[in-house]
Short mmCIF file of C-alpha atoms in Angstrom, two decimals:
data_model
loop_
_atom_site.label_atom_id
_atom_site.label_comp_id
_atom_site.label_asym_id
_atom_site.label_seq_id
_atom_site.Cartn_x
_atom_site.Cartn_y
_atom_site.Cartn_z
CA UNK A 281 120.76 24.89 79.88
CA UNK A 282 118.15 25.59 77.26
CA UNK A 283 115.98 22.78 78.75
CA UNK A 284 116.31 23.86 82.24
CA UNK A 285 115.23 27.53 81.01
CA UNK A 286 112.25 26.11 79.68
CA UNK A 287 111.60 24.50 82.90
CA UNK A 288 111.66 27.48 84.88
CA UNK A 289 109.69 29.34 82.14
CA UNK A 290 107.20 26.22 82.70
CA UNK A 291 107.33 26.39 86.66
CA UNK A 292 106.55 30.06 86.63
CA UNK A 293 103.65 30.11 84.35
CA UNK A 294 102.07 26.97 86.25
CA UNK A 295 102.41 29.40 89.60
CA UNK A 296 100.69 32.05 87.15
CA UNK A 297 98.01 29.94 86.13
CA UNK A 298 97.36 29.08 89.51
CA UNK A 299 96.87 32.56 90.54
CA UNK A 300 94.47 33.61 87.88
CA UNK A 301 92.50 30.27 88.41
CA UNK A 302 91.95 29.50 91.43
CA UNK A 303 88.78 31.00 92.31
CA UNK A 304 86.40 32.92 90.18
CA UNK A 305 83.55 34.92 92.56
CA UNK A 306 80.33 34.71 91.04
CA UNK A 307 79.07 38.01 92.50
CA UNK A 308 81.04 41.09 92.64
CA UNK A 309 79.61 44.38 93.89
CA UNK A 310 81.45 47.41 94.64
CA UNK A 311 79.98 50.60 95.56
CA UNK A 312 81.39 54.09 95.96
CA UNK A 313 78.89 55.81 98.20
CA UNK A 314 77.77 59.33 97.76
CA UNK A 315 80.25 59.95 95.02
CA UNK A 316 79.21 61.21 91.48
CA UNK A 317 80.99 59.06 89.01
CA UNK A 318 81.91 55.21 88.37
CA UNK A 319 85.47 54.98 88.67
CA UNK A 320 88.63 52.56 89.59
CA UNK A 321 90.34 52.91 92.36
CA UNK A 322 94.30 52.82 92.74
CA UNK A 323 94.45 48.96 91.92
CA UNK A 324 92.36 48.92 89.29
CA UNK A 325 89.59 47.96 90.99
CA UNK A 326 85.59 49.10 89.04
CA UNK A 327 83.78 51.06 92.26
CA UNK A 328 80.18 51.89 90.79
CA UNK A 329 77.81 55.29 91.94
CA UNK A 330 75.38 54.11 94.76
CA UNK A 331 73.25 57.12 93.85
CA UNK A 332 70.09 55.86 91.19
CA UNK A 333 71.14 52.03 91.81
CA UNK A 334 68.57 49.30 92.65
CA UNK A 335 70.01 48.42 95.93
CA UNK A 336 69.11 51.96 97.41
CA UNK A 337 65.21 52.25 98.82
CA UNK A 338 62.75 54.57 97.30
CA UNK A 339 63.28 57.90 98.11
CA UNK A 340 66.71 57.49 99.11
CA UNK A 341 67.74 61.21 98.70
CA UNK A 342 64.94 61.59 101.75
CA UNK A 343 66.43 59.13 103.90
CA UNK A 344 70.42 60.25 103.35
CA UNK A 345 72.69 62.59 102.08
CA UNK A 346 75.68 62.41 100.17
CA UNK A 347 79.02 64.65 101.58
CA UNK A 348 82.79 64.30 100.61
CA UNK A 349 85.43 64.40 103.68
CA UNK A 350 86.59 67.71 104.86
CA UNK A 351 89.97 66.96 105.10
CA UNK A 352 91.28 64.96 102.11
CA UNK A 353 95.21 63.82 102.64
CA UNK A 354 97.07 62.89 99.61
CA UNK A 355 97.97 59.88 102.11
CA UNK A 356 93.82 58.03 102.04
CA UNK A 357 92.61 56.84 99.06
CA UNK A 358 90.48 58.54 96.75
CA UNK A 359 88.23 55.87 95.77
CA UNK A 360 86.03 55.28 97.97
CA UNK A 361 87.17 56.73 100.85
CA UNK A 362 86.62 60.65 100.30
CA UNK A 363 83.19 60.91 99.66
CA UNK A 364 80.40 58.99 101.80
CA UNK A 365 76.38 58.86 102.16
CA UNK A 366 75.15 59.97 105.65
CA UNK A 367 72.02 58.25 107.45
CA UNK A 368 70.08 60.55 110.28
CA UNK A 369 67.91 57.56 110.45
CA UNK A 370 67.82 54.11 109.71
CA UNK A 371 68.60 53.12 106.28
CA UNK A 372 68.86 49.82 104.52
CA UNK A 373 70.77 48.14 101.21
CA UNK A 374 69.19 45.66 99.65
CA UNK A 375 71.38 43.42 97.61
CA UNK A 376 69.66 41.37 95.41
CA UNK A 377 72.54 38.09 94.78
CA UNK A 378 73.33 34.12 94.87
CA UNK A 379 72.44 32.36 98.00
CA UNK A 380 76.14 31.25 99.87
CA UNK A 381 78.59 32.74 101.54
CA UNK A 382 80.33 36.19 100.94
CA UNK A 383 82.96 38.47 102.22
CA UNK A 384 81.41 41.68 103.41
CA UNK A 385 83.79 44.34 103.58
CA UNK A 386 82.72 48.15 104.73
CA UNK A 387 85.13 50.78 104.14
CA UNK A 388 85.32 53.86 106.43
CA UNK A 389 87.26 57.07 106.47
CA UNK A 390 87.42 59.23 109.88
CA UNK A 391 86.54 62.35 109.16
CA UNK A 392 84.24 65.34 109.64
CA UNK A 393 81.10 65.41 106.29
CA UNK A 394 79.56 68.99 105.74
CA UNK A 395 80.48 70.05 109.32
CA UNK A 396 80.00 67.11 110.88
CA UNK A 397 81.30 66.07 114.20
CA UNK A 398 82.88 62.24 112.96
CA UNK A 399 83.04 62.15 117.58
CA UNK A 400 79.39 62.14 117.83
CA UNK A 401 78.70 59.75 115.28
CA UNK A 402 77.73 56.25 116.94
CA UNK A 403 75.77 53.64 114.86
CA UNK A 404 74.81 50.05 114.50
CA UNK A 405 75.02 47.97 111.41
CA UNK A 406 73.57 44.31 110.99
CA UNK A 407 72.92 42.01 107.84
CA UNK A 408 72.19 38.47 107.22
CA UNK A 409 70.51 38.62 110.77
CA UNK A 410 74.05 39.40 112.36
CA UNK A 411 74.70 42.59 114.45
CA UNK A 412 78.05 43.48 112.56
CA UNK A 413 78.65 46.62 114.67
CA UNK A 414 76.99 47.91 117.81
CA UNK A 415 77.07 51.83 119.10
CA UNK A 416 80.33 51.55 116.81
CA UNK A 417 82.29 54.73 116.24
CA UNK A 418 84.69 55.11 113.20
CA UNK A 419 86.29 57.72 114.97
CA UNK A 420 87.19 55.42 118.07
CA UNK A 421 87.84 52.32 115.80
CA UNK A 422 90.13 53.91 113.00
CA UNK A 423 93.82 52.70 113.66
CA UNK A 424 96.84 54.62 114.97
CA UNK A 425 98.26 54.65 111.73
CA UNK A 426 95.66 55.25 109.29
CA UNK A 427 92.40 57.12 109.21
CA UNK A 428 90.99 54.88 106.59
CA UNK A 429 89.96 51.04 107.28
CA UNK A 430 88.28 47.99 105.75
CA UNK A 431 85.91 46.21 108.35
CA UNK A 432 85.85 42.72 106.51
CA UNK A 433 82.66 40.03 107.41
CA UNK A 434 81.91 36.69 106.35
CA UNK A 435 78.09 36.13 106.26
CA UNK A 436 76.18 33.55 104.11
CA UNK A 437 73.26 34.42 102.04
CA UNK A 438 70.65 32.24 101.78
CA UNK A 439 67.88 30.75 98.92
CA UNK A 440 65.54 34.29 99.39
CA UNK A 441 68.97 35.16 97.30
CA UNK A 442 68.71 39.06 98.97
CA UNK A 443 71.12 40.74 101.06
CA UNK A 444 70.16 43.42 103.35
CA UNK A 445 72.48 45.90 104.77
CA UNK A 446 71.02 48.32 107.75
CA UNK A 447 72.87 51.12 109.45
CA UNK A 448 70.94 52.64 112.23
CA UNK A 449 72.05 55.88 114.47
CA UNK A 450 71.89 55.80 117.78
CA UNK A 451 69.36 57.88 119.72
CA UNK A 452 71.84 60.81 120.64
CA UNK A 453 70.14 64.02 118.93
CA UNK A 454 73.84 64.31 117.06
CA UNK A 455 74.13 60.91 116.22
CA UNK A 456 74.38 59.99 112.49
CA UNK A 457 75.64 57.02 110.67
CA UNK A 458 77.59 56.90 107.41
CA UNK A 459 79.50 54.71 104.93
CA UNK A 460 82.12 55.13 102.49
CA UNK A 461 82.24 52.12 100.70
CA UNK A 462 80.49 48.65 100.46
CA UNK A 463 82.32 45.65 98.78
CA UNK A 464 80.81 42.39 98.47
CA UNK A 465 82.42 39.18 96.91
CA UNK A 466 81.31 35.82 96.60
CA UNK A 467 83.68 32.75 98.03
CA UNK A 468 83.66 29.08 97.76
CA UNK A 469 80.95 27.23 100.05
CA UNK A 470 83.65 25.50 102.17
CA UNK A 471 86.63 27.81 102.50
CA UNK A 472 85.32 29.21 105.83
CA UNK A 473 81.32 28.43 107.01
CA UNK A 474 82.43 24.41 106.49
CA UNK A 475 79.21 23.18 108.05
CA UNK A 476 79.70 19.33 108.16
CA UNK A 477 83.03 19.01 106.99
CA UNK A 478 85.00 20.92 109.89
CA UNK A 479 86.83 17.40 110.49
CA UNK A 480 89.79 19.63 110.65
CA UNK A 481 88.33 22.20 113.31
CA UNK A 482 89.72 21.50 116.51
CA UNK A 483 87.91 23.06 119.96
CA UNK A 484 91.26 24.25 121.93
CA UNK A 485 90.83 22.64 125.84
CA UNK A 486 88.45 20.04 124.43
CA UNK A 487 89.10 16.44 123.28
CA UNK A 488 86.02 17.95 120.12
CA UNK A 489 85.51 19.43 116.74
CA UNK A 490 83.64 22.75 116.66
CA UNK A 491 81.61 23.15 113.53
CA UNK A 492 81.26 26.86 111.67
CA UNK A 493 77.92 26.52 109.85
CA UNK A 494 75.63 28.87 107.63
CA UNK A 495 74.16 30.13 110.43
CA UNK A 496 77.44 31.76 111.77
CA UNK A 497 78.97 35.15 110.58
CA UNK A 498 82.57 35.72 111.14
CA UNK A 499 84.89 39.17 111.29
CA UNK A 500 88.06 38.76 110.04
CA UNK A 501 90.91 40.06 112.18
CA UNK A 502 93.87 39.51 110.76
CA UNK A 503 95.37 38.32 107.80
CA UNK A 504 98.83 37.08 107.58
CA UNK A 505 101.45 36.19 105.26
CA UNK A 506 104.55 35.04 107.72
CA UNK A 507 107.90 35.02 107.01
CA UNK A 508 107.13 37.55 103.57
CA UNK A 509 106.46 40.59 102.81
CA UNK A 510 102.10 42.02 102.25
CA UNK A 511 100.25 40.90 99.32
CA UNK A 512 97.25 43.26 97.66
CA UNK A 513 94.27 42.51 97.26
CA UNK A 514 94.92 42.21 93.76
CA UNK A 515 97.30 39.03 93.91
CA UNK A 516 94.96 36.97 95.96
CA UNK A 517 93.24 33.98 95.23
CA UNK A 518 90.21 35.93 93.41
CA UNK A 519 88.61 37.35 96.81
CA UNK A 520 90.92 40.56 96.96
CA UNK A 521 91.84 39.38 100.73
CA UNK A 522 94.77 41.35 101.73
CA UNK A 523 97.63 39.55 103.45
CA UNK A 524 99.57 41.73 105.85
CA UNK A 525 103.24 41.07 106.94
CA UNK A 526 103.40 39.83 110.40
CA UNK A 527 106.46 41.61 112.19
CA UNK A 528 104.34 43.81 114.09
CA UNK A 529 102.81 41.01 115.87
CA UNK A 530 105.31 39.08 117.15
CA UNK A 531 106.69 38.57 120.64
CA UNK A 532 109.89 38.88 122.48
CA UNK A 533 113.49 38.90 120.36
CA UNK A 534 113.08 35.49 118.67
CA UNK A 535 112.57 36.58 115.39
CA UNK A 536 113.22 33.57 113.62
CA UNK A 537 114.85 33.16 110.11
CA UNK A 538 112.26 33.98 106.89
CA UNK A 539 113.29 31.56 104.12
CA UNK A 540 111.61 31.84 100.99
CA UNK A 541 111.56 29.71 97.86
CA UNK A 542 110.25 29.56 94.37
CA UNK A 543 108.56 26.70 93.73
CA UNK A 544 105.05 25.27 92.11
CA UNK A 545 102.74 24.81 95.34
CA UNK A 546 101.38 21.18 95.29
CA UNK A 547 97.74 22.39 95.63
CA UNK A 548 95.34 19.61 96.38
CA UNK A 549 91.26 18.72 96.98
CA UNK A 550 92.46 19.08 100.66
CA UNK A 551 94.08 22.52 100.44
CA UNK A 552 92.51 24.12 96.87
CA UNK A 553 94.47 26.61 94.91
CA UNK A 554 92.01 29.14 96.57
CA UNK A 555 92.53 28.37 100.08
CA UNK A 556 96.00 30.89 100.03
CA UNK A 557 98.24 32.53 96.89
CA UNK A 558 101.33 30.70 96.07
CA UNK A 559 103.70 33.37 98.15
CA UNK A 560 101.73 32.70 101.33
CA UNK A 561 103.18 28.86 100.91
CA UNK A 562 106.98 29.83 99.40
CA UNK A 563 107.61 32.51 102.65
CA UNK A 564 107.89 30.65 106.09
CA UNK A 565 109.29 32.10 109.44
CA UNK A 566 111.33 29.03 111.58
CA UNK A 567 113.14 29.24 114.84
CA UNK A 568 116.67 28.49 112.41
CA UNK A 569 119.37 26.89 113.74
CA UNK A 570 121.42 30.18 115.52
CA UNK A 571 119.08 29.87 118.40
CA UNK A 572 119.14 27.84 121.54
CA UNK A 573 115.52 26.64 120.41
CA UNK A 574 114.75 24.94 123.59
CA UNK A 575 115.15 27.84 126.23
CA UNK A 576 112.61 29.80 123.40
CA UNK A 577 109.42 29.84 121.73
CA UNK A 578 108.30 31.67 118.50
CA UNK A 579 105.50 33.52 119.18
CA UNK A 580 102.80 36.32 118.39
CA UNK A 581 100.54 38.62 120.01
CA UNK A 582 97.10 39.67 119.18
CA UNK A 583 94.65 42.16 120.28
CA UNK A 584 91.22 40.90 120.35
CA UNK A 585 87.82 40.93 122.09
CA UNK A 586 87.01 39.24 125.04
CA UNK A 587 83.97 37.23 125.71
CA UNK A 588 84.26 35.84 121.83
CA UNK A 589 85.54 32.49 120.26
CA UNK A 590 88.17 32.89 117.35
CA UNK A 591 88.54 30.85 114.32
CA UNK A 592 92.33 30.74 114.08
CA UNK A 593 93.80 28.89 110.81
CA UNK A 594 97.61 28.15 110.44
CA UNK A 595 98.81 27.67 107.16
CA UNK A 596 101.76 25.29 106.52
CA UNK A 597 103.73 24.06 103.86
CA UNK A 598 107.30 22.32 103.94
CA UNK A 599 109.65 22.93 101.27
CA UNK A 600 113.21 22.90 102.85
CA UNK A 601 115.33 20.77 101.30
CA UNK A 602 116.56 19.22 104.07
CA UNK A 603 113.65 17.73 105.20
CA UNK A 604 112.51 14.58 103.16
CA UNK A 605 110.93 12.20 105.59
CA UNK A 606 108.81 11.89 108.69
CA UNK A 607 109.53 13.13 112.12
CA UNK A 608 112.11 15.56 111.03
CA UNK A 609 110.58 19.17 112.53
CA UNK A 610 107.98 18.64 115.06
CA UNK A 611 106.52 21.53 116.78
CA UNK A 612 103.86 22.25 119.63
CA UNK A 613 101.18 24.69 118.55
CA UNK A 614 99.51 26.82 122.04
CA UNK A 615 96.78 29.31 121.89
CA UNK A 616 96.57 31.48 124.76
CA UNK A 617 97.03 29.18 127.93
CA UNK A 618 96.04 25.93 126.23
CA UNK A 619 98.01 23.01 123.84
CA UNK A 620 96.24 23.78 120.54
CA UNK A 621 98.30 20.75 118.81
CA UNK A 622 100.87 18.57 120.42
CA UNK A 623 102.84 17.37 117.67
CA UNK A 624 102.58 19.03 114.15
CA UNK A 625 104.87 17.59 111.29
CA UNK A 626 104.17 19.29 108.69
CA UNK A 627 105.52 16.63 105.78
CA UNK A 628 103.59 13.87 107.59
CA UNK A 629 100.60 15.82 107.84
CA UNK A 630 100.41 17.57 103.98
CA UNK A 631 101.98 13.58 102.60
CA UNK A 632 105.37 15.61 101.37
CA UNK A 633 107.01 18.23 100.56
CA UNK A 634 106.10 21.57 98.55
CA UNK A 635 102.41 20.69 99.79
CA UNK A 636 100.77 23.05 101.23
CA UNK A 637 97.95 22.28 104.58
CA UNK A 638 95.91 24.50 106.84
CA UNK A 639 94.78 23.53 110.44
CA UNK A 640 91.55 25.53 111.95
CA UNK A 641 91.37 25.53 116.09
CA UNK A 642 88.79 27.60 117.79
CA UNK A 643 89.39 29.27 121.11
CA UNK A 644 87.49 30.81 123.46
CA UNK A 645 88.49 34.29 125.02
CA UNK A 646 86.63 34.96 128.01
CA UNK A 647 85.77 38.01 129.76
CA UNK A 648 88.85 38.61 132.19
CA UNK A 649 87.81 41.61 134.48
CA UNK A 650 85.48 41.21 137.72
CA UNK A 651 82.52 43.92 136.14
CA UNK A 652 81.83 41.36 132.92
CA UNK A 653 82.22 43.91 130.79
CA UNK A 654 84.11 43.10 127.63
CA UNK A 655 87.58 44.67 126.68
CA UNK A 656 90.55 43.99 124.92
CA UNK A 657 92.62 41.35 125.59
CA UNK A 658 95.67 39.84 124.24
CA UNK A 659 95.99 36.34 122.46
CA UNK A 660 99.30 34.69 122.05
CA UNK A 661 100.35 32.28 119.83
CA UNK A 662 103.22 30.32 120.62
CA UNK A 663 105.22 27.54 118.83
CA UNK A 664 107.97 25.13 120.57
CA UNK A 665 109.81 22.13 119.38
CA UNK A 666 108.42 19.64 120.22
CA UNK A 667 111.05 16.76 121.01
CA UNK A 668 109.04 14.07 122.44
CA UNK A 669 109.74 11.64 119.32
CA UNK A 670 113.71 12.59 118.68
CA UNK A 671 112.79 14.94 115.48
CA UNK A 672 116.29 15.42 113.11
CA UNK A 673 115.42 19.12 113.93
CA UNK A 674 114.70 21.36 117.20
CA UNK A 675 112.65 23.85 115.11
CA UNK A 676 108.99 24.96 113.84
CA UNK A 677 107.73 27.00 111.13
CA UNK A 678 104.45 29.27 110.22
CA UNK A 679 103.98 30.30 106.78
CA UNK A 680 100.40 32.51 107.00
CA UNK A 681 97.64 32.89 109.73
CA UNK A 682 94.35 34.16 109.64
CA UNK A 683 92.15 34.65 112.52
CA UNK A 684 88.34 35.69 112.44
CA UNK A 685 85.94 36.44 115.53
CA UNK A 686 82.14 34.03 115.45
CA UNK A 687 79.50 35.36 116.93
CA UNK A 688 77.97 34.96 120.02
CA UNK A 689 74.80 32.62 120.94
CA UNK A 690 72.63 35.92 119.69
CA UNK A 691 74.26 36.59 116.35
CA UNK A 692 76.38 39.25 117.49
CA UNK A 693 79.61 40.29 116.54
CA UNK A 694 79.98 43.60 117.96
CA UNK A 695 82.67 44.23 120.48
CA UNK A 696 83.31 47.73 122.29
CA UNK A 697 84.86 50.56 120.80
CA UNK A 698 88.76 51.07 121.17
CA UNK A 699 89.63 53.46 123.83
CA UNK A 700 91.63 56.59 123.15
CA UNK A 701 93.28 57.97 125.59
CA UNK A 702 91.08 61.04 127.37
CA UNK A 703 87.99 60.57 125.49
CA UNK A 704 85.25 59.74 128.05
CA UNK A 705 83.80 57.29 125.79
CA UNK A 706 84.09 54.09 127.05
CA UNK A 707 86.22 54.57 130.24
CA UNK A 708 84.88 52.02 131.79
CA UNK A 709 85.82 49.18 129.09
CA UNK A 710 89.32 50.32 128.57
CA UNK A 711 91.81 47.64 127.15
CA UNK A 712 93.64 45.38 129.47
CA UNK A 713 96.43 42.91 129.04
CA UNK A 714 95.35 39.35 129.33
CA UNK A 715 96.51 36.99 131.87
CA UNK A 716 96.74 34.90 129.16
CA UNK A 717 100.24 36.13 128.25
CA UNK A 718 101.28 35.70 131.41
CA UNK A 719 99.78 32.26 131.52
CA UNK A 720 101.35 30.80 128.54
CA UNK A 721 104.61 32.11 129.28
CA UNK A 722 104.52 30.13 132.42
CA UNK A 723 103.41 27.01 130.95
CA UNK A 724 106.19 27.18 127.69
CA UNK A 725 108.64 28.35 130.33
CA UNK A 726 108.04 25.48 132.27
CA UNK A 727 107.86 22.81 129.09
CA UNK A 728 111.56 24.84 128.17
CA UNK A 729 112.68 23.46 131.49
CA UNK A 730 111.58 20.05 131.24
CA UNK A 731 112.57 19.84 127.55
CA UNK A 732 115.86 21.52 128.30
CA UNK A 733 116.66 18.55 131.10
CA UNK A 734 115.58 16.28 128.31
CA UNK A 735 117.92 17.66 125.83
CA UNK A 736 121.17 17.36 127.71
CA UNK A 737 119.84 13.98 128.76
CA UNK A 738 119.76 12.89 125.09
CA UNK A 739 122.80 14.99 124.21
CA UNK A 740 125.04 12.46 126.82
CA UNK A 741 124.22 9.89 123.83
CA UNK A 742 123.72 11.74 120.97
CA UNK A 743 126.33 14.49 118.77
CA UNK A 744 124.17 17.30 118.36
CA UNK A 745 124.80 18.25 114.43
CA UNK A 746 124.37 21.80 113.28
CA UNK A 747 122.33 21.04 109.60
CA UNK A 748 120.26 23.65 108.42
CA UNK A 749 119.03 23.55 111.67
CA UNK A 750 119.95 22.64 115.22
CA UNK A 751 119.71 18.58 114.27
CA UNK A 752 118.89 16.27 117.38
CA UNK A 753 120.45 13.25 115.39
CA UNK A 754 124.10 12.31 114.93
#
């Protein structure tokens, strides 16, 4: 028993060690604008004063102004959301750091600055020679929920080793832009922009691989750790990404079962100890074996842009007991109206069990309405069993997700503001449900039908056996 203790004891600081290791950023910069004091915020993060610091421009003071929020819930963050520097007119950062790429993350808080009206303010914001943002409105853009947000970016820096950050107002007489807080962390070379190597990037509705280079920026969406619960920005990988839970997102009743276990990820050159944290990997959410898996799909819903292509990754990583072998839970991966992977096994793929594997697709989103103007649109994600090769097990399984928008053909990222409802901003782009919903419904429902006639085809021969899951072999 003593032995075993020490095992455990052993497992758990190797998961430890693996958190603390696995990546080490070699730029950090935080900044707290307009406020008065270098502080930490709530977890323990070092935000430093903007104010006097060499990434403002000379005569700063002349170009912007420094106000706290007039309203100031207990429920929004302190640091660095209550105070914020205000540009009438163009102003611009300049970070001086190591060529590569690095998360970008702005942090706003809507809310009215010495008077201000936070409905007038419009502004663009660009870096890296990406338009981030475009006539973007905080005000428009904060979510139901919360008055405080994180825009997060991916941009690459290159040899001239500078960063430079512009916000510019729009032209409306009222117009002013503002910022409560810039973070800005460095990341390994290949995690996301992986040039070259994107062997694994697959081009959804093309037999191709789609290659994210240096050139590209990205905005990350969302963040997902499936099947278990949110993890801060603290107990990342080193980056301070924060991993949301994904109930909100998904689709229909299915809800799937959310197993978890504690075990040492197998992390590997292929999938670093960076690429996710260990609880991403130990939480999974699977069809289980109470449901009729073949009349059903697993699915999720996503708002996003149209007119954009998404970087969608999929994080996997087997560790039910059960399964042991090859071409035991085979699943069908769609995106929108399109196959995004026929047959994923997840053992066969990672080489075992407790190993943990990503796989990237990109997919397009077009621009659904007759005017061309972009809205919002829904993406779905959908997984069904895929039975094709007799799997032991009419199930699949999703452990974390992440998607991120690329930019267009001229750098942009910038969508349209969110609508809300009686403003007469924007009435003209308001958000519509995709067809692609509708679409991929169609097309699973009609694979259900054809895999359901295959089922009680197979069942004539074969004892369906209740394991862990519903088992296609006797």
């Amino acid at each position: 028993m003593g032995f075993l203790s020490l095992s455990h004891s052993f497992l758990y600081l190797c998961s430890f060690l693996h958190l603390i290791t696995a990546y080490n950023p070699t730029d950090i910069i935080r900044l707290d604008c307009g406020a008065t004091t270098n502080t930490n915020s709530s977890d323990d993060r070092p935000w430093n004063l903007d104010s006097g610091s060499k990434f403002m421009p000379p005569a700063s003071n002349d170009l912007s102004t420094i106000s706290t929020a007039d309203q100031q819930p207990s429920s929004v963050e302190q640091i660095p959301y209550l105070s914020a520097r205000i540009f009438p007119s163009q102003f611009t950062y300049t970070f001086p750091i190591s060529s590569g790429p690095k998360f970008l993350r702005l942090y706003f808080y809507s809310a009215n600055y010495s008077g201000r009206d936070i409905t007038k303010s419009f502004f663009t914001v660009s870096a890296a020679g990406h338009t981030l943002l475009a006539n973007f409105s905080v005000f428009l853009s904060s979510p139901a929920n919360s008055a405080s947000f994180v825009k997060e970016f991916v941009v690459h820096v290159e040899n001239s080793q500078t960063l430079q950050l512009t916000f510019t107002p729009t032209s409306s007489v009222d117009s002013y832009a503002f910022i409560n807080g810039v973070e800005i962390v460095s990341m390994p070379d290949n995690l996301y922009l992986t040039g070259l190597n994107s062997s694994n990037t697959t081009l959804v509705g093309q037999n191709s691989r789609f290659i994210i280079d240096t050139d590209m920026a990205l905005e990350t969406l969302y963040r997902l750790n499936v099947g278990g619960s949110s993890i801060d920005v603290q107990n990342d990988t080193g980056m301070f990404r924060k991993w949301d839970n994904d109930i909100q997102y998904l689709k229909g009743n299915l809800m799937g079962k959310e197993p978890y276990l504690n075990f040492t990820v197998l992390y590997n050159n292929r999938t670093p100890a960076y690429t996710a944290p260990e609880y991403v990997y130990t939480t999974q959410r699977s069809m289980g074996p109470d449901q009729n898996n073949l009349q059903f799909n697993m699915s999720w819903i996503f708002s996003v842009d149209s007119g954009f292509s998404y970087l969608v990754r999929l994080h996997f990583c087997e560790f039910i007991i059960d399964i042991d072998r090859n071409n035991q839970r085979v699943f069908t991966v769609f995106l929108g109206d399109q196959i995004a992977d026929k047959s994923v096994d997840v053992f066969r793929r990672a080489g075992g069990r407790e190993i943990p594997i990503f796989s990237d697709y990109v997919v397009s989103v077009p621009v659904g309405n007759d005017d061309g103007i972009p809205s919002k649109q829904d993406l779905y994600l959908s997984l069904f069993p895929n039975i094709d090769s007799i799997p032991s097990y009419v199930d699949a399984l999703l452990s974390g997700l992440e998607i991120m928008k690329l930019n267009k053909s001229d750098g942009s990222l910038a969508g349209p503001n969110p609508t809300v409802p009686g403003s007469p901003v924007n009435q003209n782009r308001k958000g519509s449900s995709s067809s692609l919903g509708a679409i991929v419904g169609g097309v699973v429902g009609g694979i259900a039908v054809i895999a359901i006639l295959a089922f009680l085809i197979l069942k004539r021969r074969r004892k369906v056996v209740d394991s862990p899951f519903t088992n296609l072999k006797s």
